[in-house]
Short mmCIF file of C-alpha atoms in Angstrom, two decimals:
data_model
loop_
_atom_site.label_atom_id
_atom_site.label_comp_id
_atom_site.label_asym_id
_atom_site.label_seq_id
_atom_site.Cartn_x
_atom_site.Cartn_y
_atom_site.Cartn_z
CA UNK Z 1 0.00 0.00 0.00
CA UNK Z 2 2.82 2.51 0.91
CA UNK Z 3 4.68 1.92 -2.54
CA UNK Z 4 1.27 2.54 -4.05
CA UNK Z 5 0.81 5.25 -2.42
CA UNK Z 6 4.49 6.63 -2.95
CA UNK Z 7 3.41 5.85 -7.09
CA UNK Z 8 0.68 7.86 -6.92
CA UNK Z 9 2.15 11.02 -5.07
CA UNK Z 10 5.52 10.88 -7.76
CA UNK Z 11 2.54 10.94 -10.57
CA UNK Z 12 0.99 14.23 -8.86
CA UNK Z 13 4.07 16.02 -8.77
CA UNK Z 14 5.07 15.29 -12.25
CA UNK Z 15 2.14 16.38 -13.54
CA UNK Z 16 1.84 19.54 -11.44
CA UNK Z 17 5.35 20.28 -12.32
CA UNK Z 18 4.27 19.97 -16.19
CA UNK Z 19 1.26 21.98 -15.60
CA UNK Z 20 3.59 24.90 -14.24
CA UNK Z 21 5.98 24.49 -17.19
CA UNK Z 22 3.12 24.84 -19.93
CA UNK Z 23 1.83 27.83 -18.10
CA UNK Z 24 5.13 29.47 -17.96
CA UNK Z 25 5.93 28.91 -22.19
CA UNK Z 26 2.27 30.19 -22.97
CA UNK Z 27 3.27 33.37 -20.85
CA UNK Z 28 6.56 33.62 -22.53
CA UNK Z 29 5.10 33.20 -25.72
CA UNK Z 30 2.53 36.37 -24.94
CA UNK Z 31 5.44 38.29 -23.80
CA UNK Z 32 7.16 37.79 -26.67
CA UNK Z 33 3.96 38.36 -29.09
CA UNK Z 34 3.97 41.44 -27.29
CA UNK Z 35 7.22 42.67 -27.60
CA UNK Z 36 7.35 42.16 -31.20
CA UNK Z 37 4.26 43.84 -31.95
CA UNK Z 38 5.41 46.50 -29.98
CA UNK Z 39 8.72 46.89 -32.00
CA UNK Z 40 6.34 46.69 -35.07
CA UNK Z 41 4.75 49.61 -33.73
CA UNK Z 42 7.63 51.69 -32.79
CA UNK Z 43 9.06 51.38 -36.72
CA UNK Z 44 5.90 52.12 -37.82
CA UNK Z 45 5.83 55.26 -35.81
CA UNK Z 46 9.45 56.36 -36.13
CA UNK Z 47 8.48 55.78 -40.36
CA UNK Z 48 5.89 58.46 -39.84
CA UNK Z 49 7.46 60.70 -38.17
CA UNK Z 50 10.52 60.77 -41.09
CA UNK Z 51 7.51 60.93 -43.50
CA UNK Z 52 6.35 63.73 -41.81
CA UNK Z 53 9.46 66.11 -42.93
CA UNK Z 54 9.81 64.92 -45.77
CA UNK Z 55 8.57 68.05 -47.54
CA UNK Z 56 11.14 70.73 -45.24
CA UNK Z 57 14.35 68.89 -47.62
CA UNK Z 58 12.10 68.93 -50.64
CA UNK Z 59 14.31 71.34 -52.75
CA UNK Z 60 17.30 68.80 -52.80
CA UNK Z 61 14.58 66.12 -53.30
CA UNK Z 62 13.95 68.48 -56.39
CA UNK Z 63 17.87 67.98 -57.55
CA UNK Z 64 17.52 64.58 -57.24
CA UNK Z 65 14.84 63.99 -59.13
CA UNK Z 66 16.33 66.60 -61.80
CA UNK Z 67 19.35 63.90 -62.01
CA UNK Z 68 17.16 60.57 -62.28
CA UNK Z 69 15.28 62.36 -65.30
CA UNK Z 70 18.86 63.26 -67.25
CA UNK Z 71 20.18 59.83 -66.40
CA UNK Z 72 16.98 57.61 -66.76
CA UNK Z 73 14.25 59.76 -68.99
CA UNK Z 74 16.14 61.35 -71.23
CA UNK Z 75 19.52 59.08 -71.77
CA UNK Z 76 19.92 56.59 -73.44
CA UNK Z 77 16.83 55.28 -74.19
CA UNK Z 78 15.80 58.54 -76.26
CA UNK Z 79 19.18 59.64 -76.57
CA UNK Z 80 21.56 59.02 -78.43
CA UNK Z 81 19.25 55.52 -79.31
CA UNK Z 82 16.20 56.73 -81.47
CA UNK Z 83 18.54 59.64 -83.93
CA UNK Z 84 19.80 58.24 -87.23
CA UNK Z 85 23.44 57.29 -86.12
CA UNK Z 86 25.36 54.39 -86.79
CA UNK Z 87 25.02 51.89 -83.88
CA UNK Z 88 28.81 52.38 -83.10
CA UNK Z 89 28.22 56.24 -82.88
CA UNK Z 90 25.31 55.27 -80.16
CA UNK Z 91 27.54 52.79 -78.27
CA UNK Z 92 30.50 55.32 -77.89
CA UNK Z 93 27.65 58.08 -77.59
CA UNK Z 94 26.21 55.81 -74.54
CA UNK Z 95 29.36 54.46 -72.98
CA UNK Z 96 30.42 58.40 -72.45
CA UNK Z 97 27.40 59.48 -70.70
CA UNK Z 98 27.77 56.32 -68.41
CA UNK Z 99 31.42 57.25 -67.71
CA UNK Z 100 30.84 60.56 -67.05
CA UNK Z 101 28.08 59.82 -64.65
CA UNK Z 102 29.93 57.59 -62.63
CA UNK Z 103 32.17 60.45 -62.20
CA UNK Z 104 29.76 62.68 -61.41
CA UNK Z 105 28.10 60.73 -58.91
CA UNK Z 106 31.74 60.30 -57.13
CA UNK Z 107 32.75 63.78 -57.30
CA UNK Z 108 29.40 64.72 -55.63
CA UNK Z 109 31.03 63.54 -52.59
CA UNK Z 110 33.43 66.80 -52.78
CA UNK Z 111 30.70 69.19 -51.92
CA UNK Z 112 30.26 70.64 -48.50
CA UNK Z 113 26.76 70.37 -47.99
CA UNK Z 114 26.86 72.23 -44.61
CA UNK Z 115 24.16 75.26 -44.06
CA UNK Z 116 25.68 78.05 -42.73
CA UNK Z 117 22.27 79.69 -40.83
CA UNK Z 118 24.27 83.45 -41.27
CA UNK Z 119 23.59 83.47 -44.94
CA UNK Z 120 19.85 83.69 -44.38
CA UNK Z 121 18.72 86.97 -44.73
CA UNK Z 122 16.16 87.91 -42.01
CA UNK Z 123 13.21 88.91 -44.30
CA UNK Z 124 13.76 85.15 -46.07
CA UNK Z 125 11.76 82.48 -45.02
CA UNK Z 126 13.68 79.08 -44.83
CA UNK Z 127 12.17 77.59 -47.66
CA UNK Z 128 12.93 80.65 -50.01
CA UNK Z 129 16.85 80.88 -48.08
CA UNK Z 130 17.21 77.08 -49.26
CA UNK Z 131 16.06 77.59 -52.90
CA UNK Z 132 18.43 80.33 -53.35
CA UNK Z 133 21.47 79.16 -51.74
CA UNK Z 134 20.87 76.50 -54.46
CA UNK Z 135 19.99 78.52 -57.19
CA UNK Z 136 22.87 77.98 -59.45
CA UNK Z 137 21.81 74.37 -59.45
CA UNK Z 138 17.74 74.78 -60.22
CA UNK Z 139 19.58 77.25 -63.40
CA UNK Z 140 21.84 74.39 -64.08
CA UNK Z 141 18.85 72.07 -64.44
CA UNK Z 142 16.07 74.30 -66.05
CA UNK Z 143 18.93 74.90 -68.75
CA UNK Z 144 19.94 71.17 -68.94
CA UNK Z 145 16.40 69.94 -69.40
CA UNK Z 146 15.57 72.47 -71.70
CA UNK Z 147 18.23 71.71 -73.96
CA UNK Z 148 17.42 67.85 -73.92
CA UNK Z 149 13.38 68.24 -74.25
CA UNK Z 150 14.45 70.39 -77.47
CA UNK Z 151 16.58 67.16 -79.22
CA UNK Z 152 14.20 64.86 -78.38
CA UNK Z 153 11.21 68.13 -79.60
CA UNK Z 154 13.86 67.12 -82.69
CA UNK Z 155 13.53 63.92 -83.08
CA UNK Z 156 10.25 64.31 -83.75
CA UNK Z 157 10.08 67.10 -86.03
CA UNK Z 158 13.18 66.54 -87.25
CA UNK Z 159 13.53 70.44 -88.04
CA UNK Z 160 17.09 71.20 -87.40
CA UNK Z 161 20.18 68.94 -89.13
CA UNK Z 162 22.85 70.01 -86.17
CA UNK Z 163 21.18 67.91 -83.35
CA UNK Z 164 21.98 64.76 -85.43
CA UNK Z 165 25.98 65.45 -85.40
CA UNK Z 166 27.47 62.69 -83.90
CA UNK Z 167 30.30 65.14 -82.58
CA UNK Z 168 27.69 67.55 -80.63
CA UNK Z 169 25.73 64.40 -79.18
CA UNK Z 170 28.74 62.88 -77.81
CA UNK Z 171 29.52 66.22 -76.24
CA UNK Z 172 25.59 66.52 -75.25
CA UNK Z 173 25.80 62.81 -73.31
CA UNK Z 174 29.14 63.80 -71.41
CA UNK Z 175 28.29 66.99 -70.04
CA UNK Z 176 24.58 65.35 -69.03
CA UNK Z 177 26.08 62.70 -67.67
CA UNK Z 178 27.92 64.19 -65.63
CA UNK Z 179 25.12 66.54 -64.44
CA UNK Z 180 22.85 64.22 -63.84
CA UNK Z 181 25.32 62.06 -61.72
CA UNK Z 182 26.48 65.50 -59.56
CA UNK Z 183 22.69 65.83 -59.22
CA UNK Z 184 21.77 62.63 -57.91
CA UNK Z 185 24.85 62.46 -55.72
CA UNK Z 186 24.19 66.20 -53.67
CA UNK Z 187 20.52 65.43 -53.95
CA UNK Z 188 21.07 62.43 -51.82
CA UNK Z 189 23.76 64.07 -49.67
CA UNK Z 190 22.24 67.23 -49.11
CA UNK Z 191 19.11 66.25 -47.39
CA UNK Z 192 20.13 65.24 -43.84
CA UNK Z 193 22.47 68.72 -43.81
CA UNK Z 194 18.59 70.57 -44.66
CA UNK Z 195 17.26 68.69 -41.38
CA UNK Z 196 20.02 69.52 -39.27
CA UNK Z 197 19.77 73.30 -40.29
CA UNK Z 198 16.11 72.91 -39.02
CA UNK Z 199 16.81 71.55 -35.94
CA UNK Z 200 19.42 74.43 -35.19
CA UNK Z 201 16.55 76.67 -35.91
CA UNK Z 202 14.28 74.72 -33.51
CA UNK Z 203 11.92 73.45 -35.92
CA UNK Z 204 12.86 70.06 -35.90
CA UNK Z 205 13.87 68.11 -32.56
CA UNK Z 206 16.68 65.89 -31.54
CA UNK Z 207 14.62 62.80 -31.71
CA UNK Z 208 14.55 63.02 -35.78
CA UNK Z 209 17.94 64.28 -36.12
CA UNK Z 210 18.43 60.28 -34.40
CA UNK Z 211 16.93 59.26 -37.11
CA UNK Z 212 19.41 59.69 -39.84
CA UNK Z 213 19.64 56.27 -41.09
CA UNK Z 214 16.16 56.00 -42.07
CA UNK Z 215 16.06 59.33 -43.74
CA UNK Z 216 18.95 58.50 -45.66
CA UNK Z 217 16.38 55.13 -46.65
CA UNK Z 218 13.55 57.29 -47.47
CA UNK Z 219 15.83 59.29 -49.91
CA UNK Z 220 17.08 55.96 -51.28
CA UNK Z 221 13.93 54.49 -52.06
CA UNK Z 222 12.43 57.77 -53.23
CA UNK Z 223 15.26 57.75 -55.99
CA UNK Z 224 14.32 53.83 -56.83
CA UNK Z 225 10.79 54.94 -57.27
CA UNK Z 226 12.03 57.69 -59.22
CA UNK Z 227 13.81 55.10 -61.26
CA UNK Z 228 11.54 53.02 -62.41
CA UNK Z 229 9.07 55.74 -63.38
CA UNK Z 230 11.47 57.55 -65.63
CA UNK Z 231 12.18 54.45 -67.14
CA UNK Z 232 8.65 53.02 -67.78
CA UNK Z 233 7.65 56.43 -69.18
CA UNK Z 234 11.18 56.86 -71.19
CA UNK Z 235 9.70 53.23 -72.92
CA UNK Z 236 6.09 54.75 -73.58
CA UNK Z 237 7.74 58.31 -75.24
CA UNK Z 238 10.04 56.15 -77.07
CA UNK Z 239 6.87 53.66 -78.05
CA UNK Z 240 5.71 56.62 -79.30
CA UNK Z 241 8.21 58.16 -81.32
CA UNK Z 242 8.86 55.11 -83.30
CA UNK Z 243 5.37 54.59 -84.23
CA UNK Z 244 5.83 58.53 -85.77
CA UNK Z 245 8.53 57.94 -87.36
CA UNK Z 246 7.72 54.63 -89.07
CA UNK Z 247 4.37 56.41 -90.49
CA UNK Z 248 4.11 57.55 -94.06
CA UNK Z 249 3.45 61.03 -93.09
CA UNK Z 250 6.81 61.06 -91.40
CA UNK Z 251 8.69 59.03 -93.96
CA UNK Z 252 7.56 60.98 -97.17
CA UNK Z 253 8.09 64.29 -95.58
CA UNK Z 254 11.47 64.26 -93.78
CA UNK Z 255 13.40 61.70 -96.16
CA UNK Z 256 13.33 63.95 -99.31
CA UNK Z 257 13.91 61.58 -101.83
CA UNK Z 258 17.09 59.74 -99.99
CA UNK Z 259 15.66 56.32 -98.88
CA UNK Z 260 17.52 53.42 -97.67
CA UNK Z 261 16.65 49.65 -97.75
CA UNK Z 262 14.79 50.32 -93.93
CA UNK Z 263 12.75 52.80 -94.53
CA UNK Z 264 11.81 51.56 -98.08
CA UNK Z 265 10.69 48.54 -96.11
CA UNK Z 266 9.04 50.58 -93.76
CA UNK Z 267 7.16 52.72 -96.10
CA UNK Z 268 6.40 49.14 -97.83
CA UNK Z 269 4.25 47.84 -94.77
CA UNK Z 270 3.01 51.26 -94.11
CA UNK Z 271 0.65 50.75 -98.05
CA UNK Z 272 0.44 47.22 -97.04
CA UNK Z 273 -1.60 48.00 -94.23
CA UNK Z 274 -3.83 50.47 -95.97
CA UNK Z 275 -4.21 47.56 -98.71
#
């Protein structure tokens, strides 16, 4: 009876003690459940409150931008790739702007992007101080894209011989190049310098200035978004452009007289079609 009894009180305790240890892992499991939605929570709040000032670095958001549309919009999809030139004049053309846009992007780095607060001039707001301290680079840009929208106005029309020169394209694709890389690189490096300006003003507290890693990621993936836009628009204006200039309007009009084997061809299909 004692042994029995001794069985039967070892059994209790064993399963008491199990009892306790299945309470304990479903409380560590809550705990932890907790904690990590917590942590969700806090990234999700420090996200918005990066978000939030987003628009007080805007203007070098705006150079940015400027140098994803030179590298990604214009070149090389549209330029040098849809004017009449050789395909070796394109690859050399295409090879230079991506040469001097690495170098751009590198020498970018140079710049001191530091605000200095005594420049402001007390009747400025900040937002009208920042444009102007960079106001060589919005004339830079407004020139650059000009210039560009007018080739590719061109390419179209095909109005003017001199955009076609090999020579002055090659020239075109270096100096944009390296624009657009300069562009992208103080765009990107400029924007933290903005915040910290703010925060010496008193606008912004410590608690984003903390923050700098995931600002530097929300300017990161604000230039991949940039990216692919400029591209899949850069593919629709070029879509577009071919279809003009395989049409028989375009063909009989600009080709006065000297046609080659392609756009014989393409002329061809063109009455084909109305047939």
């Amino acid at each position: 009876m004692r042994y029995d009894e001794r069985v039967k009180e070892e059994e209790k305790k064993a399963i008491e003690e199990k009892k306790k240890k299945q309470s304990q892992e479903n409380t560590n499991g809550a705990d932890a459940g907790d904690s990590s939605s917590g942590g969700g929570k806090t990234k999700v709040r420090l996200l918005g409150k990066v978000i939030v000032v987003v628009p007080y670095y805007s203007p070098r958001l705006v150079i940015q931008t400027v140098g994803t549309v030179l590298r990604v919009f214009f070149h090389p999809c549209l330029i040098p790739f849809l004017i009449d030139l050789s395909n070796r004049e394109k690859l050399v053309i295409s090879l230079s702007f991506m040469f001097c846009d690495f170098i751009g992007v590198n020498y970018a780095g140079n710049f001191d992007e530091t605000i200095d607060p005594s420049e402001k001039v007390p009747s400025q707001s900040h937002f009208l101080f920042l444009i102007t301290r960079d106001l060589t680079l919005h004339l830079i840009w407004i020139s650059t894209i000009s210039l560009v929208s007018f080739i590719v106005w061109n390419i179209w029309t095909c109005k003017f011989e001199f955009t076609n020169s090999s020579f002055f394209l090659l020239i075109l694709a270096s100096v944009n190049g390296f624009i657009g890389g300069i562009f992208t690189g103080r765009g990107l490096n400029g924007c933290f310098p903005i915040l910290e300006y703010y925060n010496g003003q008193g606008t912004i507290g410590d608690d984003i200035i903390k923050l700098d890693n995931i600002i530097n990621d929300i300017a990161l993936s604000f230039d991949y978004i940039m990216c692919f836009l400029m591209s899949l628009f850069s593919n629709i204006t070029e879509r577009f452009i071919l279809n003009h200039k395989n049409s028989r309007e375009y063909i009989l009009r600009n080709n006065k007289g000297d046609l080659s084997i392609e756009t014989v061809n393409a002329l061809l299909m063109q009455f084909k079609g109305v047939l």
